[in-house]
Short mmCIF file of C-alpha atoms in Angstrom, two decimals:
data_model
loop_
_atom_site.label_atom_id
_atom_site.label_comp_id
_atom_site.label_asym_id
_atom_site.label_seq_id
_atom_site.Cartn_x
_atom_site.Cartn_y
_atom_site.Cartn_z
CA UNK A 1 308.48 191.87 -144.47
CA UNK A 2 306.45 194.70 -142.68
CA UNK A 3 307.49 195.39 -138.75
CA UNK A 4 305.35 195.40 -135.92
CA UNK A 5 306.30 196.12 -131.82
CA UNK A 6 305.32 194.53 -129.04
CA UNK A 7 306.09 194.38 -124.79
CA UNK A 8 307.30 191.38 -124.06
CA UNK A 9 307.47 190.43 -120.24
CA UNK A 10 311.50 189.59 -119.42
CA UNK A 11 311.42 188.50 -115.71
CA UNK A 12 308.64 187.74 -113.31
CA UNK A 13 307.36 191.12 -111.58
CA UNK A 14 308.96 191.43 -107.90
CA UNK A 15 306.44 194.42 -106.53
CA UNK A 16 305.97 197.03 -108.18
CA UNK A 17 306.51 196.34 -112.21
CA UNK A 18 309.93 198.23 -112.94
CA UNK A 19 311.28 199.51 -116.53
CA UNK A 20 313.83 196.20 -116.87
CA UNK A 21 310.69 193.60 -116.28
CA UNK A 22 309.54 194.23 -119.75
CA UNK A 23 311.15 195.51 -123.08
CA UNK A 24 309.98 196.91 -126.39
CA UNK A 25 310.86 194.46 -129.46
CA UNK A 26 310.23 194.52 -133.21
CA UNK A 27 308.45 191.59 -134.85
CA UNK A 28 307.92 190.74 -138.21
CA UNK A 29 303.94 190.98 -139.06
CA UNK A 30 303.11 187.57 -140.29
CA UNK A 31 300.90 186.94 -143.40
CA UNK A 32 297.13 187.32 -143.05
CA UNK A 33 296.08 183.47 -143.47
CA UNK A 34 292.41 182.35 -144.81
CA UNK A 35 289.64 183.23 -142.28
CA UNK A 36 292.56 185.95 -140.64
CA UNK A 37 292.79 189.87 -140.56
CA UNK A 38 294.98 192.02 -139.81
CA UNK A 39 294.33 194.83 -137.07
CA UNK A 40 296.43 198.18 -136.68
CA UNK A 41 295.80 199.51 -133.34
CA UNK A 42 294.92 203.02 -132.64
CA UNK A 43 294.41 202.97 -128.99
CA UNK A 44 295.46 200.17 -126.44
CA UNK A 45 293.77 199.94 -123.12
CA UNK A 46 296.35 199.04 -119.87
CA UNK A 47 294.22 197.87 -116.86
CA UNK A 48 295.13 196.36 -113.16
CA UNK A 49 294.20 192.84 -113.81
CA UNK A 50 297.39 192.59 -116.45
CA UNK A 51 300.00 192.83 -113.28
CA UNK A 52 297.92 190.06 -111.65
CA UNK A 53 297.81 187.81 -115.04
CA UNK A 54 301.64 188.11 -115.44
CA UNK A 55 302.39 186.20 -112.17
CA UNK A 56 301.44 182.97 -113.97
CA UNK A 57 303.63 183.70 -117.37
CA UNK A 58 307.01 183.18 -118.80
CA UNK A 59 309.78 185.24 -119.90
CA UNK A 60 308.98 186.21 -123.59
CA UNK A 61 305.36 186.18 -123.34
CA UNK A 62 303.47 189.27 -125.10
CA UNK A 63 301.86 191.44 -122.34
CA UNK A 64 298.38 190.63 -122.29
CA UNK A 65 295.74 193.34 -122.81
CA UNK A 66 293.60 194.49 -125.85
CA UNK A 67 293.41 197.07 -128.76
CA UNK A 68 291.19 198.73 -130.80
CA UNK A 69 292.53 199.42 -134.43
CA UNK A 70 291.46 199.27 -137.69
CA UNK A 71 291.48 196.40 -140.31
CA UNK A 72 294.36 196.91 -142.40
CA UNK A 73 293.68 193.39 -144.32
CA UNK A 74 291.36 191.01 -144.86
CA UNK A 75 290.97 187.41 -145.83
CA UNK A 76 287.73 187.20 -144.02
CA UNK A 77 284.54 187.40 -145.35
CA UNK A 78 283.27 188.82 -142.25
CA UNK A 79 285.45 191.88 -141.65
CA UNK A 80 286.40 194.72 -144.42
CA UNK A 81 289.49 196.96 -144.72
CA UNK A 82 288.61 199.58 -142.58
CA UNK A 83 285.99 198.05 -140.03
CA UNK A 84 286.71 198.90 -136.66
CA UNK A 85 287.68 195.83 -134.71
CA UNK A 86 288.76 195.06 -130.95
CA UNK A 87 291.58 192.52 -130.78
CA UNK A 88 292.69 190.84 -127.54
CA UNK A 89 296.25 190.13 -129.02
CA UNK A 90 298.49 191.73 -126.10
CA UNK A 91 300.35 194.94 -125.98
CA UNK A 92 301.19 194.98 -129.80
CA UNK A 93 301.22 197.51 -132.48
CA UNK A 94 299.40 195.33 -135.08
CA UNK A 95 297.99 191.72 -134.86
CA UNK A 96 296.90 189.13 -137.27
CA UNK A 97 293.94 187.02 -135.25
CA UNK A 98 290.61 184.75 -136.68
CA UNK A 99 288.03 186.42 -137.43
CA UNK A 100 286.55 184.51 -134.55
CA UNK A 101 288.78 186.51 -132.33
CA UNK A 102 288.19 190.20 -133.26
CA UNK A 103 284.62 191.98 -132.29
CA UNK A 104 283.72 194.10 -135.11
CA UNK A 105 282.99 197.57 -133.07
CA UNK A 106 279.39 199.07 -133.96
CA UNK A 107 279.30 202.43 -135.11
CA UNK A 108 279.33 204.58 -132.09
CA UNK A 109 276.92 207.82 -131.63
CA UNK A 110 278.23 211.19 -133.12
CA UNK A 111 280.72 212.64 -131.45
CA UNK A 112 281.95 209.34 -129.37
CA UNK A 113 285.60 208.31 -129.30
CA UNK A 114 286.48 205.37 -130.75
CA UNK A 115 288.67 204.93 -127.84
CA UNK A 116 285.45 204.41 -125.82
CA UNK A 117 285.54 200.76 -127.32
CA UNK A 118 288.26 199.45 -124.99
CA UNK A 119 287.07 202.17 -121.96
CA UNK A 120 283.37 203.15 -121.00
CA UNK A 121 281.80 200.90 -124.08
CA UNK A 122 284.21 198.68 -123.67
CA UNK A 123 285.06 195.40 -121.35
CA UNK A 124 285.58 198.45 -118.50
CA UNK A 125 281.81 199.65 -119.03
CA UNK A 126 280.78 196.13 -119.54
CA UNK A 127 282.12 194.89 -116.42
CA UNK A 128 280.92 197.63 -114.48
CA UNK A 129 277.49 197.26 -116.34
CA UNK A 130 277.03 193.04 -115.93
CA UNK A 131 278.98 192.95 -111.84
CA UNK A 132 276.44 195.71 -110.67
CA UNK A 133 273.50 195.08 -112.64
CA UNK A 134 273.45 190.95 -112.72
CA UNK A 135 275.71 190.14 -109.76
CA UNK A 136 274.06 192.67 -107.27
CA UNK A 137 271.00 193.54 -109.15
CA UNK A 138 270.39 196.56 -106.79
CA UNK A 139 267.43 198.27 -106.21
CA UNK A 140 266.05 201.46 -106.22
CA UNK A 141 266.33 201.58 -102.25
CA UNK A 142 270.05 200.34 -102.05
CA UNK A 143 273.18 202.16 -100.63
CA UNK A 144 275.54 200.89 -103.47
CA UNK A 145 279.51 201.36 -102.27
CA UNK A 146 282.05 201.26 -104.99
CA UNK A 147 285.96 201.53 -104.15
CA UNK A 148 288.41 202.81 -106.86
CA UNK A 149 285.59 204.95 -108.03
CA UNK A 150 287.20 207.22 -110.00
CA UNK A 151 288.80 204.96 -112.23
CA UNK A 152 287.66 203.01 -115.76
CA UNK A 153 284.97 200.52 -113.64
CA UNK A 154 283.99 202.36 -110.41
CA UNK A 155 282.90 205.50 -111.90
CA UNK A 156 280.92 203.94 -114.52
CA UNK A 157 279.62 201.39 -111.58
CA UNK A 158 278.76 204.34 -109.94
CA UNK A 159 276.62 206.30 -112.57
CA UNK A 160 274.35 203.20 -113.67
CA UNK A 161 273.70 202.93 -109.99
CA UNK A 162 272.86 206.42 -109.60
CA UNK A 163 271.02 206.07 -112.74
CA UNK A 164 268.69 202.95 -110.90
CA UNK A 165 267.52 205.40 -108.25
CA UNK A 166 269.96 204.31 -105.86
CA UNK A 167 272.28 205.94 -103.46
CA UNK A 168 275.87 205.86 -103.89
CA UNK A 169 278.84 206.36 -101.83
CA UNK A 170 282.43 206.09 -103.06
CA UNK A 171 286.34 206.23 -102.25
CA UNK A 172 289.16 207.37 -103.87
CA UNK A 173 292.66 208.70 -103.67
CA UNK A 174 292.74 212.06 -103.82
CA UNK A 175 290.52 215.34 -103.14
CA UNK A 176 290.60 216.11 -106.61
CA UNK A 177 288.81 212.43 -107.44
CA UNK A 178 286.41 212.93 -104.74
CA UNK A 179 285.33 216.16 -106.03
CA UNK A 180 284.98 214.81 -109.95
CA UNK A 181 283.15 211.61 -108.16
CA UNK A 182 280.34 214.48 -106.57
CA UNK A 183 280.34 217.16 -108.70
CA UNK A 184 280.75 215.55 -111.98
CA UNK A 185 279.65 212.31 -111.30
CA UNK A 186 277.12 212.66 -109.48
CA UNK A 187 277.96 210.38 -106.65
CA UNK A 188 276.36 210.87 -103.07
CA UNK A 189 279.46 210.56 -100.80
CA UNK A 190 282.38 210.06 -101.68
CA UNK A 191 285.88 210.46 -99.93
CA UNK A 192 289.69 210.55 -100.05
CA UNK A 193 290.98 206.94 -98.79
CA UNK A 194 294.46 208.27 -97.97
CA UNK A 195 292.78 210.69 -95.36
CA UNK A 196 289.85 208.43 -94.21
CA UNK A 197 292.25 205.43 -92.87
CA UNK A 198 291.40 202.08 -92.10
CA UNK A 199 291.35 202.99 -88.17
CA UNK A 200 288.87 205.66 -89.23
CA UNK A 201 286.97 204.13 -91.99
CA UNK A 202 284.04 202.75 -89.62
CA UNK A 203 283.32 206.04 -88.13
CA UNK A 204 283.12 207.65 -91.77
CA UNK A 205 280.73 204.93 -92.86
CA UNK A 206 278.59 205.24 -89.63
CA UNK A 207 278.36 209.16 -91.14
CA UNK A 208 277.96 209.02 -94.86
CA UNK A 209 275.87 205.45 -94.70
CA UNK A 210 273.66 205.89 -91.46
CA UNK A 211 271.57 203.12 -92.76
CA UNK A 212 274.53 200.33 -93.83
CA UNK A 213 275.41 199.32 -97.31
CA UNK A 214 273.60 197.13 -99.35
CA UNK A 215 275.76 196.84 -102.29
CA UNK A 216 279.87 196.90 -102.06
CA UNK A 217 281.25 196.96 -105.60
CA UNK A 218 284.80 195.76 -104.55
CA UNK A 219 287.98 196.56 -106.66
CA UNK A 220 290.48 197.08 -103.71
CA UNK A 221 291.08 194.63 -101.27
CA UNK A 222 292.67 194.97 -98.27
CA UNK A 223 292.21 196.23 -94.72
CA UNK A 224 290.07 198.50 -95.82
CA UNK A 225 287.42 196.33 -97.27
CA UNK A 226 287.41 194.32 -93.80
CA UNK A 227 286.16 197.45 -92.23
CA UNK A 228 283.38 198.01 -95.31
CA UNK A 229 281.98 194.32 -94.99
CA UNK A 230 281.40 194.89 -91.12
CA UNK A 231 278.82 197.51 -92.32
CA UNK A 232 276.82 195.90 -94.69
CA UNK A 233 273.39 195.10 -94.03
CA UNK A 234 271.64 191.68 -94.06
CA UNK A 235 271.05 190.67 -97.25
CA UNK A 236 273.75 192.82 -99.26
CA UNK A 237 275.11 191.70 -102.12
CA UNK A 238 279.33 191.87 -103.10
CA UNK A 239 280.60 191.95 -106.27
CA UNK A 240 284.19 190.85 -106.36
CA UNK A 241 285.88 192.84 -109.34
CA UNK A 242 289.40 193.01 -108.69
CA UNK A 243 291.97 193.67 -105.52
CA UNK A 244 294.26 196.17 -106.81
CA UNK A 245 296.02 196.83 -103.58
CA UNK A 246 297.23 193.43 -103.36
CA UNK A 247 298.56 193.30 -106.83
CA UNK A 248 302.03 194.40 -105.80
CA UNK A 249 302.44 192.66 -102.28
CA UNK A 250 304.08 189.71 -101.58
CA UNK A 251 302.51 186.80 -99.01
CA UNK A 252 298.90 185.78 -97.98
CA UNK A 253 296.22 189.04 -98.22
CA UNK A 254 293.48 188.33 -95.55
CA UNK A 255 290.10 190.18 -95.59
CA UNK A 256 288.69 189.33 -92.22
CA UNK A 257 284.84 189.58 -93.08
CA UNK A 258 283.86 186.06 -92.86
CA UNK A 259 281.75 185.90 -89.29
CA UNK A 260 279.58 189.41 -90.77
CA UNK A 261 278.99 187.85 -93.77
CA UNK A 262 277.78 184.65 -92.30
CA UNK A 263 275.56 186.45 -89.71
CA UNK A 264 273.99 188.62 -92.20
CA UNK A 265 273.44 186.05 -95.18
CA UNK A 266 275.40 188.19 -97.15
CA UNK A 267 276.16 187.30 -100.50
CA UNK A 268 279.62 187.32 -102.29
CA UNK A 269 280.01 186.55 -106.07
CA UNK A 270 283.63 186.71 -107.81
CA UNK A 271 283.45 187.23 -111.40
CA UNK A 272 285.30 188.05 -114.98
CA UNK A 273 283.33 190.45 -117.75
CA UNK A 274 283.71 186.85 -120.57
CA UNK A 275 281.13 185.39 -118.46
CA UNK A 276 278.31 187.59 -119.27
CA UNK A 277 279.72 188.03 -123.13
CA UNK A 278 276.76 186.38 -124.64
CA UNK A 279 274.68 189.21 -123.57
CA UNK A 280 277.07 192.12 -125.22
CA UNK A 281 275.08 193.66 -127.58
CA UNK A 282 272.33 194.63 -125.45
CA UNK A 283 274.89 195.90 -122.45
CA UNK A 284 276.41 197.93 -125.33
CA UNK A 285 273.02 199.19 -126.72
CA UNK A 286 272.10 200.63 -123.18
CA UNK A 287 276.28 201.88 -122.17
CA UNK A 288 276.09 203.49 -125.75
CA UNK A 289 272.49 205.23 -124.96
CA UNK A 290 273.35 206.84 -121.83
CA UNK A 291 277.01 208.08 -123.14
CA UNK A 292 274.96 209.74 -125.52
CA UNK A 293 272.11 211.24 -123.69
CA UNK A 294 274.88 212.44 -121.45
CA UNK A 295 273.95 210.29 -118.24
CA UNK A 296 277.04 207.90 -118.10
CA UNK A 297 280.09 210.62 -118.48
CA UNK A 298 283.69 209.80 -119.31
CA UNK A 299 287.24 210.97 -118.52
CA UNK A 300 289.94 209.11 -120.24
CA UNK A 301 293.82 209.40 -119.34
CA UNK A 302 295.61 209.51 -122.59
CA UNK A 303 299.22 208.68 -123.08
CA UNK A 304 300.94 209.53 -126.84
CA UNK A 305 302.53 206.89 -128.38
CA UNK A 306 303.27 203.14 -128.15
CA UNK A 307 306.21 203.27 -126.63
CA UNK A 308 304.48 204.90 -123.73
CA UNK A 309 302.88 201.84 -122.58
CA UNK A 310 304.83 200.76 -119.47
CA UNK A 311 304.19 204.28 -118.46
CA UNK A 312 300.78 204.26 -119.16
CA UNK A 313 300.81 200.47 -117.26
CA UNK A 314 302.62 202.32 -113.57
CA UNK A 315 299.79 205.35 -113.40
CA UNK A 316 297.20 202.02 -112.79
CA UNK A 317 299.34 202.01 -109.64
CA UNK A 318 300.66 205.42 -108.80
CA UNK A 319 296.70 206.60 -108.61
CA UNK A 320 297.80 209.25 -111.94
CA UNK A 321 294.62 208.43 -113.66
CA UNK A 322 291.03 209.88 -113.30
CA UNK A 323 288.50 207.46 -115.47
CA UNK A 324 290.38 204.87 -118.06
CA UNK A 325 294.43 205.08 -119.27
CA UNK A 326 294.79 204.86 -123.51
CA UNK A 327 297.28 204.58 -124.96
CA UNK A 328 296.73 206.38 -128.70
CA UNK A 329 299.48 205.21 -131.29
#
């Protein structure tokens, strides 16, 4: 019987995910049942919400987290050997899955990565796409604040902003990122969160956003975000993506923002990229459009081979990455 690999998760993360919490296994690739297909992935996508997601599972379980490969075999009258296909089958080498499971990927425009299908055309782009453009809807006036902005969400939340007329203001970790963010990007403002505290983060924002903010794009978290909701304006809008700098802390995480927000009729929407699904193929139509025309640009962060995954996994954390980690097998 043909061999696949997979991470399996061997003990419940304790801070920071270390080398022992997970461990690379061979399994034996099961037969391709009726209505079934078998995907060989050629790039696998490692993103901050999988160290959240593995708080809740148990030893053994496959890492979560999704692929994009190519259909190996077929007993499914909707896919062909060869089709492109994005499977959401964990950190695995190859996966059998329902054809109900796999999204057949559209061809792309000439010159586009396939690896774009799990990063900027992907559920990255997508939730960048649907959390700025349906749960803020901004308009052409707004000040739009993103926070991890040079990675796989924030600097495509950034561009489509940008690209609705409004202004845009972002952090990130390094000088290097806030110079990509401005001079490739296109952003506004934009600076380095390791120099611009917390204690000094209101008199920044006072600078680079005289008039308030009326959009906060929020992937952080933290102390820092209490100081960013205190200068919103009445009427902003929140989009709660993710809270990376909580993902590796133990205890309660408390963003003090609640009296501002009540003041200033401020609203705040959590929400997950599966929600807005049914409404793919047109979000993919316009991501795909601008990649091409050259107004939504790209960086990706490519590690070689699978066994480079938990590597690939710790740069999420260590701030390695400009724009989205692959992993190319």
């Amino acid at each position: 019987m043909a061999k696949g690999k997979k991470w399996i998760l061997v003990k419940a993360f304790d801070g920071l995910p270390k080398p022992t919490d997970l461990k690379l296994q061979e399994f034996d690739i099961p037969a391709v049942k009726d209505g079934e297909i078998l995907v060989e992935s050629a790039f696998l996508s490692v993103d901050p919400y999988m160290r959240a997601w593995a708080a809740s599972c148990t030893p053994g379980t496959t890492m979560i987290g999704s692929s994009v490969g190519k259909v190996t075999k077929s007993k499914n009258p909707n896919f062909k050997v060869g089709d492109n296909v994005i499977a959401n089958a964990g950190w695995v080498s190859h996966a059998v899955i329902a054809g109900k499971d796999g999204f057949k990927v559209p061809p792309f425009p000439a010159g586009v990565p396939l690896s774009l299908a799990i990063g900027a055309l992907g559920m990255p782009g997508m939730t960048a796409y649907f959390g700025l453009l349906n749960v803020c809807e901004p308009k052409p006036t707004d000040t739009v604040y993103v926070n991890a902005a040079a990675g796989a969400v924030g600097s495509v939340v950034g561009q489509i902003a940008k690209l609705k007329g409004c202004r845009v203001i972002g952090s990130a970790g390094s000088d290097e990122k806030v110079k990509y963010l401005k001079d490739k990007l296109g952003f506004d403002e934009a600076y380095n969160y390791k120099k611009v505290t917390p204690d000094k983060l209101k008199k920044e924002l006072e600078r680079l956003a005289p008039k308030g903010i009326d959009v906060f794009f929020e992937n952080v978290g933290g102390e820092a975000s209490s100081v960013i909701y205190t200068h919103l304006n009445k009427n902003a809008r929140v989009a709660i993506c993710g809270t990376i700098s909580n993902y590796n802390t133990t205890g309660a995480k408390v963003t003090e923002f609640v009296q501002n927000t009540i003041y200033n009729s401020i609203k705040i929407q959590g929400f997950v990229v599966m929600d807005f699904f049914g409404k793919r193929d047109a979000a993919l139509k316009d991501l795909a459009g601008w990649v091409k025309e050259g107004k939504i640009k790209y960086r990706e962060h490519v590690h070689n081979g699978f066994e480079s995954m938990y590597d690939a996994f710790m740069d999420l954390f260590s701030g390695k990455n400009i724009g989205k980690v692959v992993i190319k097998v």
